Coordinates of C-alpha atoms and ligand atoms in Angstrom, one line a residue:
M1 CA -35.0 7.7 28.1
S2 CA -32.4 5.2 27.2
V3 CA -30.2 3.5 29.7
R4 CA -26.7 2.5 28.7
T5 CA -25.7 -0.8 30.3
Q6 CA -22.5 -1.6 28.5
S7 CA -20.2 0.8 30.2
S8 CA -19.6 -1.6 33.1
E9 CA -18.2 -4.1 30.7
Q10 CA -15.2 -1.8 30.0
S11 CA -13.6 -2.3 33.4
P12 CA -10.7 0.1 34.2
E13 CA -8.3 -2.9 34.0
A14 CA -9.3 -3.9 30.5
T15 CA -6.1 -4.0 28.6
H16 CA -5.7 -1.7 25.7
R17 CA -3.1 -2.5 23.1
A18 CA -1.4 -0.4 20.4
G19 CA 1.3 -1.2 18.0
F20 CA 2.5 -1.9 14.5
A21 CA 2.0 -4.8 12.1
C22 CA 3.6 -4.8 8.7
F23 CA 2.4 -6.6 5.6
V24 CA 5.2 -7.9 3.4
G25 CA 5.3 -10.3 0.5
R26 CA 6.1 -10.5 -3.2
P27 CA 4.8 -7.7 -5.5
N28 CA 1.1 -8.0 -6.4
A29 CA 0.4 -10.3 -3.4
G30 CA -2.5 -8.1 -2.3
K31 CA -0.9 -6.2 0.6
S32 CA -2.2 -2.8 -0.2
T33 CA -5.7 -4.1 -0.9
L34 CA -5.7 -5.8 2.4
T35 CA -4.5 -2.7 4.2
N36 CA -7.3 -0.7 2.7
A37 CA -9.9 -3.4 3.6
L38 CA -8.8 -3.4 7.2
V39 CA -8.8 0.4 7.5
G40 CA -12.1 0.6 5.7
Q41 CA -10.9 3.3 3.4
K42 CA -8.3 3.7 0.6
V43 CA -5.0 4.7 2.2
A44 CA -2.8 2.9 -0.3
I45 CA -3.1 2.7 -4.1
T46 CA -3.4 -0.7 -5.7
A47 CA -3.0 -2.0 -9.2
N48 CA -3.0 -5.2 -11.1
Q49 CA 0.7 -5.0 -11.7
P50 CA 3.8 -5.7 -9.6
Q51 CA 5.6 -3.0 -7.7
T52 CA 2.8 -0.5 -7.3
T53 CA 3.6 0.5 -3.7
R54 CA 6.8 2.6 -3.5
H55 CA 7.0 3.7 0.1
T56 CA 5.6 2.5 3.4
V57 CA 2.0 3.5 4.0
R58 CA 0.5 3.5 7.4
G59 CA -3.2 2.6 7.8
I60 CA -4.7 2.9 11.3
V61 CA -7.4 0.6 12.6
H62 CA -9.3 2.0 15.7
R63 CA -11.0 -0.5 18.0
P64 CA -12.3 -0.1 21.6
D65 CA -9.6 -2.6 22.8
A66 CA -6.7 -1.6 20.5
Q67 CA -5.1 0.6 17.9
L68 CA -3.6 -1.5 15.2
I69 CA -1.3 0.4 12.9
L70 CA -0.7 -1.4 9.7
V71 CA 2.4 -0.7 7.7
D72 CA 2.0 -1.6 4.0
T73 CA 5.3 -2.1 2.3
P74 CA 6.6 -2.4 -1.3
G75 CA 6.7 -5.9 -2.7
L76 CA 10.1 -7.5 -2.0
H77 CA 11.7 -8.5 -5.3
K78 CA 14.9 -9.1 -7.1
P79 CA 16.0 -5.5 -7.8
R80 CA 17.0 -4.5 -11.3
T81 CA 17.3 -0.8 -10.6
L82 CA 18.5 1.5 -7.8
L83 CA 14.9 2.3 -7.1
G84 CA 14.3 -1.5 -6.6
Q85 CA 17.2 -1.7 -4.2
R86 CA 15.9 1.3 -2.2
L87 CA 12.4 -0.2 -2.0
N88 CA 13.8 -3.6 -0.7
D89 CA 15.8 -1.7 1.9
V90 CA 12.6 0.0 3.1
V91 CA 10.9 -3.4 3.6
R92 CA 13.8 -4.7 5.6
T93 CA 14.0 -1.7 7.8
T94 CA 10.3 -1.9 8.4
W95 CA 10.0 -5.5 9.4
A96 CA 12.9 -5.1 11.9
E97 CA 10.9 -2.4 13.7
V98 CA 7.3 -3.7 13.9
D99 CA 5.6 -5.8 16.6
V100 CA 4.2 -8.4 14.3
I101 CA 4.9 -9.3 10.7
G102 CA 2.1 -10.4 8.3
F103 CA 3.6 -12.3 5.3
C104 CA 1.1 -12.2 2.4
L105 CA 1.0 -15.1 0.0
P106 CA -1.6 -15.3 -2.8
A107 CA -3.9 -18.3 -2.7
N108 CA -3.9 -18.6 -6.4
E109 CA -0.1 -18.9 -6.9
K110 CA 1.9 -21.9 -5.8
L111 CA 4.8 -21.0 -3.4
G112 CA 7.7 -19.9 -5.5
P113 CA 11.4 -19.0 -5.1
G114 CA 10.4 -15.4 -4.3
D115 CA 8.3 -16.6 -1.4
R116 CA 10.9 -18.9 -0.1
F117 CA 13.5 -16.2 -0.3
I118 CA 11.4 -13.9 1.8
A119 CA 10.4 -16.6 4.3
K120 CA 14.1 -17.4 4.8
E121 CA 14.9 -13.8 5.7
L122 CA 11.9 -13.7 8.1
A123 CA 13.2 -16.9 9.8
S124 CA 16.2 -14.9 10.9
I125 CA 14.0 -12.3 12.7
K126 CA 13.5 -14.5 15.8
K127 CA 12.0 -11.9 18.2
T128 CA 9.0 -11.0 16.1
P129 CA 5.9 -13.1 15.7
K130 CA 5.0 -13.9 12.1
I131 CA 1.5 -14.5 10.7
A132 CA 1.2 -16.1 7.3
I133 CA -1.7 -14.5 5.4
V134 CA -3.1 -16.3 2.4
T135 CA -4.7 -13.6 0.3
K136 CA -7.2 -13.7 -2.6
T137 CA -9.0 -16.8 -1.4
D138 CA -12.0 -15.9 -3.5
L139 CA -9.9 -16.9 -6.6
V140 CA -9.4 -20.6 -5.6
D141 CA -11.5 -23.7 -4.6
S142 CA -11.2 -25.2 -1.1
K143 CA -8.9 -28.0 -2.2
T144 CA -6.3 -25.5 -3.6
L145 CA -6.6 -23.4 -0.5
A146 CA -6.1 -26.4 1.8
E147 CA -2.9 -27.4 -0.2
Q148 CA -1.6 -23.9 0.1
L149 CA -2.2 -23.8 3.8
I150 CA -0.3 -27.1 4.2
A151 CA 2.6 -25.9 2.0
I152 CA 3.0 -22.7 4.0
D153 CA 2.9 -24.6 7.3
Q154 CA 5.6 -26.9 5.8
L155 CA 7.7 -23.9 4.7
G156 CA 7.8 -22.6 8.3
K157 CA 8.9 -26.0 9.6
E158 CA 11.6 -26.4 6.9
L159 CA 13.0 -23.0 8.0
G160 CA 12.8 -23.9 11.7
F161 CA 10.0 -21.7 12.9
E162 CA 6.2 -21.8 13.6
W163 CA 3.8 -19.3 12.2
A164 CA 1.9 -17.6 15.0
E165 CA -1.1 -18.1 12.8
I166 CA -1.9 -19.0 9.2
V167 CA -5.0 -17.1 8.1
P168 CA -6.8 -17.3 4.7
V169 CA -8.5 -14.0 3.7
S170 CA -10.1 -12.3 0.8
A171 CA -9.9 -8.5 0.9
V172 CA -12.0 -8.2 -2.3
G173 CA -14.6 -10.7 -1.0
D174 CA -14.5 -9.4 2.6
K175 CA -13.8 -12.8 4.0
Q176 CA -12.0 -13.1 7.4
V177 CA -10.6 -9.6 7.2
D178 CA -12.0 -8.8 10.7
L179 CA -10.7 -12.1 12.0
L180 CA -7.2 -11.1 10.8
A181 CA -7.4 -8.0 12.9
D182 CA -8.6 -10.1 15.9
L183 CA -5.5 -12.3 15.5
L184 CA -3.1 -9.4 15.1
V185 CA -4.3 -7.4 18.1
P186 CA -3.2 -9.8 20.8
L187 CA 0.3 -9.7 19.4
L188 CA 0.6 -6.0 20.0
P189 CA 2.1 -4.5 23.2
E190 CA -0.2 -3.1 25.9
G191 CA -0.4 0.7 25.7
P192 CA -2.5 3.7 24.9
A193 CA -3.4 4.8 21.4
L194 CA -0.6 6.3 19.4
Y195 CA -2.7 8.2 16.9
P196 CA -5.6 10.5 17.4
E197 CA -9.1 9.0 17.2
G198 CA -10.3 9.1 13.6
D199 CA -6.9 9.4 11.8
L200 CA -6.8 6.6 9.2
T201 CA -3.3 7.3 7.9
D202 CA -0.4 9.7 8.4
E203 CA 0.2 10.1 4.7
P204 CA 0.6 13.8 3.8
E205 CA -2.2 15.1 1.6
Q206 CA 0.2 16.0 -1.2
V207 CA 1.6 12.4 -1.3
M208 CA -1.9 10.9 -1.3
I209 CA -2.9 13.1 -4.2
A210 CA 0.2 12.2 -6.2
E211 CA -0.5 8.5 -5.5
L212 CA -4.1 8.8 -6.7
I213 CA -2.9 10.4 -9.9
R214 CA -0.3 7.6 -10.3
E215 CA -2.9 4.9 -9.7
A216 CA -5.1 6.4 -12.5
A217 CA -2.1 6.6 -14.8
L218 CA -1.1 3.0 -14.1
E219 CA -4.5 1.7 -15.4
G220 CA -4.1 0.0 -18.7
V221 CA -0.4 0.5 -19.2
R222 CA 1.8 -2.5 -19.6
D223 CA 5.4 -3.9 -19.6
E224 CA 8.0 -1.5 -18.4
L225 CA 5.8 1.6 -18.5
P226 CA 4.2 1.2 -15.0
H227 CA 7.6 1.2 -13.4
S228 CA 8.7 4.4 -15.3
I229 CA 5.8 6.5 -14.0
A230 CA 6.3 8.8 -11.1
V231 CA 4.0 11.6 -10.0
V232 CA 4.9 14.8 -8.0
V233 CA 2.4 17.4 -6.9
E234 CA 4.2 20.7 -7.4
E235 CA 1.7 23.1 -6.0
M236 CA -1.7 23.3 -4.4
L237 CA -3.3 26.7 -4.1
P238 CA -6.9 27.9 -3.4
R239 CA -8.1 29.8 -6.5
E240 CA -8.3 33.5 -5.8
D241 CA -11.4 35.6 -6.2
R242 CA -13.7 32.7 -5.4
P243 CA -16.7 33.2 -3.0
A244 CA -16.3 31.4 0.3
D245 CA -19.1 29.0 -0.5
K246 CA -17.6 28.1 -3.9
P247 CA -14.0 27.4 -3.3
L248 CA -11.7 25.8 -6.0
L249 CA -8.3 24.2 -5.3
D250 CA -5.8 24.4 -8.1
I251 CA -3.5 21.4 -8.1
H252 CA -0.5 21.3 -10.4
A253 CA 1.3 18.0 -10.8
F254 CA 4.0 16.4 -13.0
V255 CA 3.7 12.9 -14.4
Y256 CA 7.3 11.8 -15.0
I257 CA 8.3 9.1 -17.4
E258 CA 11.8 7.8 -18.3
R259 CA 12.0 8.2 -22.1
P260 CA 10.6 10.6 -24.7
S261 CA 9.1 7.5 -26.5
Q262 CA 6.8 6.9 -23.5
K263 CA 5.2 10.3 -23.8
G264 CA 2.8 9.4 -26.6
I265 CA 1.4 6.4 -24.7
I266 CA 0.8 8.4 -21.5
I267 CA -0.8 11.4 -23.3
G268 CA -2.7 9.3 -25.8
P269 CA -4.2 10.4 -29.2
K270 CA -5.1 14.1 -29.0
G271 CA -4.4 13.9 -25.2
K272 CA -7.3 11.6 -24.6
R273 CA -5.6 9.3 -22.2
L274 CA -4.1 12.0 -20.0
K275 CA -7.4 13.6 -19.9
E276 CA -9.0 10.4 -18.6
V277 CA -6.3 10.1 -16.0
G278 CA -7.1 13.6 -14.9
I279 CA -10.8 13.1 -14.7
K280 CA -10.5 9.8 -12.8
S281 CA -8.0 11.0 -10.3
R282 CA -9.7 14.4 -9.8
R283 CA -12.9 12.7 -8.7
Q284 CA -11.0 10.7 -6.0
I285 CA -9.0 13.8 -4.9
E286 CA -12.2 15.8 -4.5
A287 CA -13.7 12.9 -2.4
L288 CA -10.5 12.9 -0.3
L289 CA -10.3 16.6 0.3
G290 CA -14.1 17.3 0.2
T291 CA -13.5 20.4 -2.1
P292 CA -13.8 21.0 -5.8
V293 CA -10.4 20.7 -7.6
F294 CA -8.9 22.0 -10.8
L295 CA -6.2 19.4 -11.7
D296 CA -3.5 20.5 -14.1
L297 CA -1.3 17.5 -15.3
H298 CA 2.0 17.9 -17.2
V299 CA 4.0 15.0 -18.6
K300 CA 7.8 15.4 -18.2
V301 CA 10.7 13.2 -19.1
A302 CA 13.2 12.4 -16.3
K303 CA 15.7 10.3 -18.1
D304 CA 16.2 6.8 -16.5
W305 CA 15.2 8.2 -13.1
Q306 CA 14.9 4.7 -11.6
R307 CA 18.7 4.3 -11.9
D308 CA 19.8 7.9 -11.2
P309 CA 20.6 8.7 -7.5
R310 CA 20.1 12.4 -8.0
Q311 CA 16.7 12.1 -9.7
L312 CA 15.6 9.5 -7.2
R313 CA 16.4 12.0 -4.4
K314 CA 14.4 14.7 -6.2
L315 CA 11.5 12.3 -6.5
G316 CA 11.6 11.5 -2.8
F317 CA 13.4 8.1 -2.8
Ligands
GTP1 N1 -9.7 -11.5 -6.5 C1 -9.0 -10.8 -5.6 N2 -8.0 -9.9 -6.0 C2 -7.3 -9.3 -5.1 C3 -7.5 -9.4 -3.7 N3 -6.6 -8.7 -3.1 C4 -5.9 -8.0 -4.0 N4 -6.3 -8.4 -5.3 C5 -5.8 -7.8 -6.6 O1 -4.5 -8.1 -6.7 C6 -3.8 -7.0 -7.4 C7 -2.6 -6.6 -6.6 O2 -3.1 -6.0 -5.4 P1 -2.3 -5.0 -4.5 O3 -3.0 -4.8 -3.2 O4 -1.9 -3.8 -5.3 O5 -1.0 -5.8 -4.3 P2 0.4 -5.4 -3.5 O6 0.8 -6.6 -2.8 O7 0.1 -4.2 -2.7 O8 1.4 -5.1 -4.7 P3 2.7 -4.2 -4.6 O9 2.4 -2.9 -4.1 O10 3.1 -4.1 -6.1 O11 3.7 -5.0 -3.9 C8 -4.9 -6.0 -7.6 O12 -5.4 -6.1 -9.0 C9 -5.9 -6.3 -6.6 O13 -7.2 -5.9 -7.0 C10 -8.5 -10.4 -3.3 O14 -8.7 -10.6 -2.1 N5 -9.2 -11.0 -4.3
MG2 MG1 1.0 -2.4 -2.7

């Protein structure tokens, strides 16, 4: 017989906190990777290129003392397209609404005009505590990290505010990720959980699937092409005439690009590249849904969709 002795530690008065923390920063700063590390599962796609995230993604961290809802945002940048403007708007709306703001700055890049620009805007949001998060610490030595921490502290002082914390983390190296959660939680308001136990995100399945396909399609493409890719899941239907113990889900998705000349690169010689994208994303989709999937990908041109309000609307922006 086992005796539980811990229940008395959770006194009825123990405060439970629940609230929202957003991660903001320049594109490629490591916001989505950090979100996934905290949640313990992939809820947001990541890529080694700027402007991967295109909508806010909520990741939920469940703890006995708190529910921490992370809001991963698109990287804030100088917009060159209507899409870019929309994404920046999304970030500004988000940071105005959350309980705490986490400003992500990569350890391996000196503070630049982009960081200063964001910090200046953050300075004007007086009511919300701001934590500076130095990401990718596994990529630098301790001297470089120390210099970065000092520079960030200085940046706050120059702009007339104090960071609530300055925390170095490595999402890839799993360094101080739990500590970051420990520092965010006390900044949340008291209150009951806002999401059911076990929910890790509120992303609709169809959106997550489209994102997994886009992540696979982003791998290895360069220059302007990553920005030109958009993915929409058109249809998801259980295959008919399958026995109950052998289900198959048919997923039909469109991979959009902006110009006919980009088609060849995405599809690859004899369709090899698109096939690889299909195989790679299908594995992840099957893991996500826990059911075998037949994935049907089609490449379509949506001319200059990043600059076209009508097409942006159709693509969900
Ligand atoms: N070495 C190392 N690389 C990291 C770490 N965190 C993120 N990265 C890499 O940095 C790149 C960008 O990461 P993302 O998480 O997609 O960056 P993001 O800030 O979400 O980017 P956007 O969505 O474009 O704004 C990816 O190649 C990640 O693998 C880290 O802790 N260490
Ligand atoms: Mg991202």
